[in-house]
Amino acid sequence: MTVDVLRRPALAERRARVAVAVLFFTNGALFANLLPRYPQIKADLGIGNAAYGLAVAAFPAGAIAAGLAAGVLVRRFGSARVAVGGTLVTGAGILSAGLGGSVALFAAALFLAGAADAVTDVGQNVHGLRVQRRYGRSIINSFHAIWSIGAVTGGSMAAGAIALGVSRGPHLLFSAVLFAVAACVALRFCLPGGDNPPGEENAGGEDAAEDHARRPARHTAPVPGARTSYVLAALVLIATAGTLVEDAGSSWATLYLSASLHASVALAASGYVALVGAQFAGRLLGDRLVDRFGQRAVARSGALIAAVGMGLALAVPTVPGTILGFAAAGFGVATLVPAAMHEADELPGLKPGSGLTIVSWLMRLGFLLSPPVVGLVADATSLRAGLLVVPLAGVIVLLLAGVLRPRRD
């Protein structure tokens, strides 16, 4: 056990952990406030499944367009400021999407929100990993667990607003203002200084030097470039598999339960809430499970749970079974994105932060490709067939989980 593990975090570091947790919470809650409104928006716009899938794909398209800019912004302004600034723009974009009176306006607003969300995602993860290095032990899964709490909270807020008959405008305006204020308050308690290693521009002095000293030595270990490229590509696919499952819950769960299984509007929102709720439970247990069994075993077990659970739900379609299937999928993929980001951030032969930025950017291809593909399959056959993407994602992880670290003896 290292000295870092034994050292009690200082008050500033504990406050920074809470601040990063707030940023993850707001990020999860903002978008989740819009998702249960999708069936109503789709009906108001009068579009089919394929057009709807293309429209909601604007969110990940914006994320991909802006994703690589996040690293530049973090180096210039600092990860905490970038995360908060992105949160403010995301809230504005989601409000605009909810009020858009045409498919073009709806898609354009989602594109803006997705671009800002990508910047926020990199900023908060960079700052979260910086806090983790100060702690000297794994806490990154706990941040993503807080994101899931935020998503459940946001989805529940939306379901409550729908049940009470609150229109989209006031509901989404309240959400945007509330979480903007929370993010701005959190900024005051984030770690000071920059995020770059010593010797680089805007390094941030002693704080950056301490962060750099806490990075694992394997960052600088020489390894063949081909091996690093292979591992990075596998990590991107693992993270993308996680996002495919998340997108199935966010874009299609409510629609599938209401349109295909004839659940009530309020009950249909339970599919997404079940997915992110179970995802939260998996992430809450994630750090402990990874320490005991290793990330490789945890990822493989989770992938099997997701594939079997959702596969059975699709094979025998009922409302309770489908909700449980989405829950199994969420629990199964809970640790995939945090694991891929953490492993990528520590890949040998890459600058600190480069691997994380690449994985965060490319994994959003899952969010970009999934909605139109599922929509096209749904129009050609059925939405039930389109949701086979979930068990397929589990199979992908089973095949590639070998690049993740095994249990430490």
PDB file of N, CA, C and O in Angstrom, residues 68-79 82 126 194-197 200-203 351-354 357:
ATOM      1  N   LEU A  68     -12.954  17.296 -29.787  1.00  0.00           N
ATOM      2  CA  LEU A  68     -11.504  17.510 -29.740  1.00  0.00           C
ATOM      3  C   LEU A  68     -11.142  18.916 -29.285  1.00  0.00           C
ATOM      4  O   LEU A  68     -10.024  19.158 -28.822  1.00  0.00           O
ATOM      5  N   ALA A  69     -12.079  19.858 -29.405  1.00  0.00           N
ATOM      6  CA  ALA A  69     -11.809  21.210 -28.921  1.00  0.00           C
ATOM      7  C   ALA A  69     -11.752  21.265 -27.406  1.00  0.00           C
ATOM      8  O   ALA A  69     -11.199  22.209 -26.831  1.00  0.00           O
ATOM      9  N   ALA A  70     -12.325  20.255 -26.746  1.00  0.00           N
ATOM     10  CA  ALA A  70     -12.355  20.261 -25.287  1.00  0.00           C
ATOM     11  C   ALA A  70     -10.956  20.281 -24.688  1.00  0.00           C
ATOM     12  O   ALA A  70     -10.701  20.983 -23.704  1.00  0.00           O
ATOM     13  N   GLY A  71     -10.038  19.508 -25.283  1.00  0.00           N
ATOM     14  CA  GLY A  71      -8.680  19.494 -24.756  1.00  0.00           C
ATOM     15  C   GLY A  71      -8.011  20.853 -24.824  1.00  0.00           C
ATOM     16  O   GLY A  71      -7.326  21.273 -23.883  1.00  0.00           O
ATOM     17  N   VAL A  72      -8.211  21.564 -25.924  1.00  0.00           N
ATOM     18  CA  VAL A  72      -7.644  22.910 -26.075  1.00  0.00           C
ATOM     19  C   VAL A  72      -8.237  23.855 -25.033  1.00  0.00           C
ATOM     20  O   VAL A  72      -7.529  24.644 -24.399  1.00  0.00           O
ATOM     21  N   LEU A  73      -9.551  23.781 -24.855  1.00  0.00           N
ATOM     22  CA  LEU A  73     -10.213  24.652 -23.881  1.00  0.00           C
ATOM     23  C   LEU A  73      -9.750  24.355 -22.457  1.00  0.00           C
ATOM     24  O   LEU A  73      -9.553  25.276 -21.660  1.00  0.00           O
ATOM     25  N   VAL A  74      -9.577  23.078 -22.139  1.00  0.00           N
ATOM     26  CA  VAL A  74      -9.115  22.707 -20.795  1.00  0.00           C
ATOM     27  C   VAL A  74      -7.720  23.250 -20.545  1.00  0.00           C
ATOM     28  O   VAL A  74      -7.423  23.778 -19.463  1.00  0.00           O
ATOM     29  N   ARG A  75      -6.833  23.125 -21.530  1.00  0.00           N
ATOM     30  CA  ARG A  75      -5.471  23.634 -21.339  1.00  0.00           C
ATOM     31  C   ARG A  75      -5.440  25.144 -21.188  1.00  0.00           C
ATOM     32  O   ARG A  75      -4.594  25.686 -20.483  1.00  0.00           O
ATOM     33  N   ARG A  76      -6.374  25.837 -21.850  1.00  0.00           N
ATOM     34  CA  ARG A  76      -6.355  27.293 -21.801  1.00  0.00           C
ATOM     35  C   ARG A  76      -7.078  27.859 -20.582  1.00  0.00           C
ATOM     36  O   ARG A  76      -6.598  28.797 -19.949  1.00  0.00           O
ATOM     37  N   PHE A  77      -8.239  27.280 -20.240  1.00  0.00           N
ATOM     38  CA  PHE A  77      -9.065  27.874 -19.190  1.00  0.00           C
ATOM     39  C   PHE A  77      -9.136  27.047 -17.911  1.00  0.00           C
ATOM     40  O   PHE A  77      -9.622  27.542 -16.896  1.00  0.00           O
ATOM     41  N   GLY A  78      -8.692  25.806 -17.954  1.00  0.00           N
ATOM     42  CA  GLY A  78      -8.781  24.945 -16.783  1.00  0.00           C
ATOM     43  C   GLY A  78     -10.012  24.055 -16.854  1.00  0.00           C
ATOM     44  O   GLY A  78     -11.068  24.469 -17.345  1.00  0.00           O
ATOM     45  N   SER A  79      -9.885  22.839 -16.351  1.00  0.00           N
ATOM     46  CA  SER A  79     -10.960  21.849 -16.492  1.00  0.00           C
ATOM     47  C   SER A  79     -12.233  22.257 -15.766  1.00  0.00           C
ATOM     48  O   SER A  79     -13.343  22.034 -16.267  1.00  0.00           O
ATOM     49  N   VAL A  82     -14.115  25.035 -17.675  1.00  0.00           N
ATOM     50  CA  VAL A  82     -14.668  24.491 -18.911  1.00  0.00           C
ATOM     51  C   VAL A  82     -15.914  23.654 -18.616  1.00  0.00           C
ATOM     52  O   VAL A  82     -16.925  23.740 -19.331  1.00  0.00           O
ATOM     53  N   VAL A 126     -11.564  15.190 -16.449  1.00  0.00           N
ATOM     54  CA  VAL A 126     -10.175  15.596 -16.197  1.00  0.00           C
ATOM     55  C   VAL A 126     -10.025  16.080 -14.762  1.00  0.00           C
ATOM     56  O   VAL A 126      -9.085  15.705 -14.052  1.00  0.00           O
ATOM     57  N   GLY A 194      -3.836  24.970 -12.859  1.00  0.00           N
ATOM     58  CA  GLY A 194      -4.126  24.359 -14.145  1.00  0.00           C
ATOM     59  C   GLY A 194      -4.063  22.853 -14.085  1.00  0.00           C
ATOM     60  O   GLY A 194      -3.835  22.267 -13.031  1.00  0.00           O
ATOM     61  N   ASP A 195      -4.234  22.226 -15.254  1.00  0.00           N
ATOM     62  CA  ASP A 195      -4.293  20.765 -15.329  1.00  0.00           C
ATOM     63  C   ASP A 195      -3.108  20.161 -16.054  1.00  0.00           C
ATOM     64  O   ASP A 195      -3.032  18.942 -16.174  1.00  0.00           O
ATOM     65  N   ASN A 196      -2.183  20.979 -16.549  1.00  0.00           N
ATOM     66  CA  ASN A 196      -1.064  20.464 -17.332  1.00  0.00           C
ATOM     67  C   ASN A 196       0.081  20.036 -16.437  1.00  0.00           C
ATOM     68  O   ASN A 196       0.258  20.557 -15.334  1.00  0.00           O
ATOM     69  N   PRO A 197       0.909  19.107 -16.903  1.00  0.00           N
ATOM     70  CA  PRO A 197       2.104  18.740 -16.150  1.00  0.00           C
ATOM     71  C   PRO A 197       3.098  19.878 -16.117  1.00  0.00           C
ATOM     72  O   PRO A 197       3.052  20.777 -16.937  1.00  0.00           O
ATOM     73  N   GLU A 200       4.805  22.816 -18.939  1.00  0.00           N
ATOM     74  CA  GLU A 200       3.986  23.210 -20.064  1.00  0.00           C
ATOM     75  C   GLU A 200       3.314  24.533 -19.756  1.00  0.00           C
ATOM     76  O   GLU A 200       3.166  24.935 -18.621  1.00  0.00           O
ATOM     77  N   GLU A 201       2.843  25.186 -20.806  1.00  0.00           N
ATOM     78  CA  GLU A 201       2.206  26.474 -20.664  1.00  0.00           C
ATOM     79  C   GLU A 201       0.969  26.337 -19.782  1.00  0.00           C
ATOM     80  O   GLU A 201       0.223  25.376 -19.846  1.00  0.00           O
ATOM     81  N   ASN A 202       0.757  27.359 -18.915  1.00  0.00           N
ATOM     82  CA  ASN A 202      -0.377  27.387 -18.012  1.00  0.00           C
ATOM     83  C   ASN A 202      -0.396  26.170 -17.090  1.00  0.00           C
ATOM     84  O   ASN A 202      -1.424  25.608 -16.762  1.00  0.00           O
ATOM     85  N   ALA A 203       0.784  25.771 -16.651  1.00  0.00           N
ATOM     86  CA  ALA A 203       0.865  24.545 -15.867  1.00  0.00           C
ATOM     87  C   ALA A 203       0.190  24.655 -14.524  1.00  0.00           C
ATOM     88  O   ALA A 203      -0.274  23.683 -13.975  1.00  0.00           O
ATOM     89  N   LYS A 351       0.478  11.652 -23.879  1.00  0.00           N
ATOM     90  CA  LYS A 351       0.477  12.751 -22.923  1.00  0.00           C
ATOM     91  C   LYS A 351      -0.716  12.625 -21.991  1.00  0.00           C
ATOM     92  O   LYS A 351      -1.780  12.143 -22.389  1.00  0.00           O
ATOM     93  N   PRO A 352      -0.565  13.063 -20.731  1.00  0.00           N
ATOM     94  CA  PRO A 352      -1.704  13.025 -19.813  1.00  0.00           C
ATOM     95  C   PRO A 352      -2.911  13.754 -20.389  1.00  0.00           C
ATOM     96  O   PRO A 352      -2.814  14.880 -20.866  1.00  0.00           O
ATOM     97  N   GLY A 353      -4.048  13.089 -20.360  1.00  0.00           N
ATOM     98  CA  GLY A 353      -5.282  13.695 -20.854  1.00  0.00           C
ATOM     99  C   GLY A 353      -5.590  13.375 -22.299  1.00  0.00           C
ATOM    100  O   GLY A 353      -6.749  13.459 -22.721  1.00  0.00           O
ATOM    101  N   SER A 354      -4.576  12.992 -23.078  1.00  0.00           N
ATOM    102  CA  SER A 354      -4.806  12.734 -24.508  1.00  0.00           C
ATOM    103  C   SER A 354      -5.678  11.510 -24.728  1.00  0.00           C
ATOM    104  O   SER A 354      -6.614  11.535 -25.517  1.00  0.00           O
ATOM    105  N   THR A 357      -9.319  12.189 -23.745  1.00  0.00           N
ATOM    106  CA  THR A 357     -10.017  13.031 -24.720  1.00  0.00           C
ATOM    107  C   THR A 357     -10.415  12.235 -25.954  1.00  0.00           C
ATOM    108  O   THR A 357     -11.528  12.378 -26.470  1.00  0.00           O
TER     109      THR A 357
END
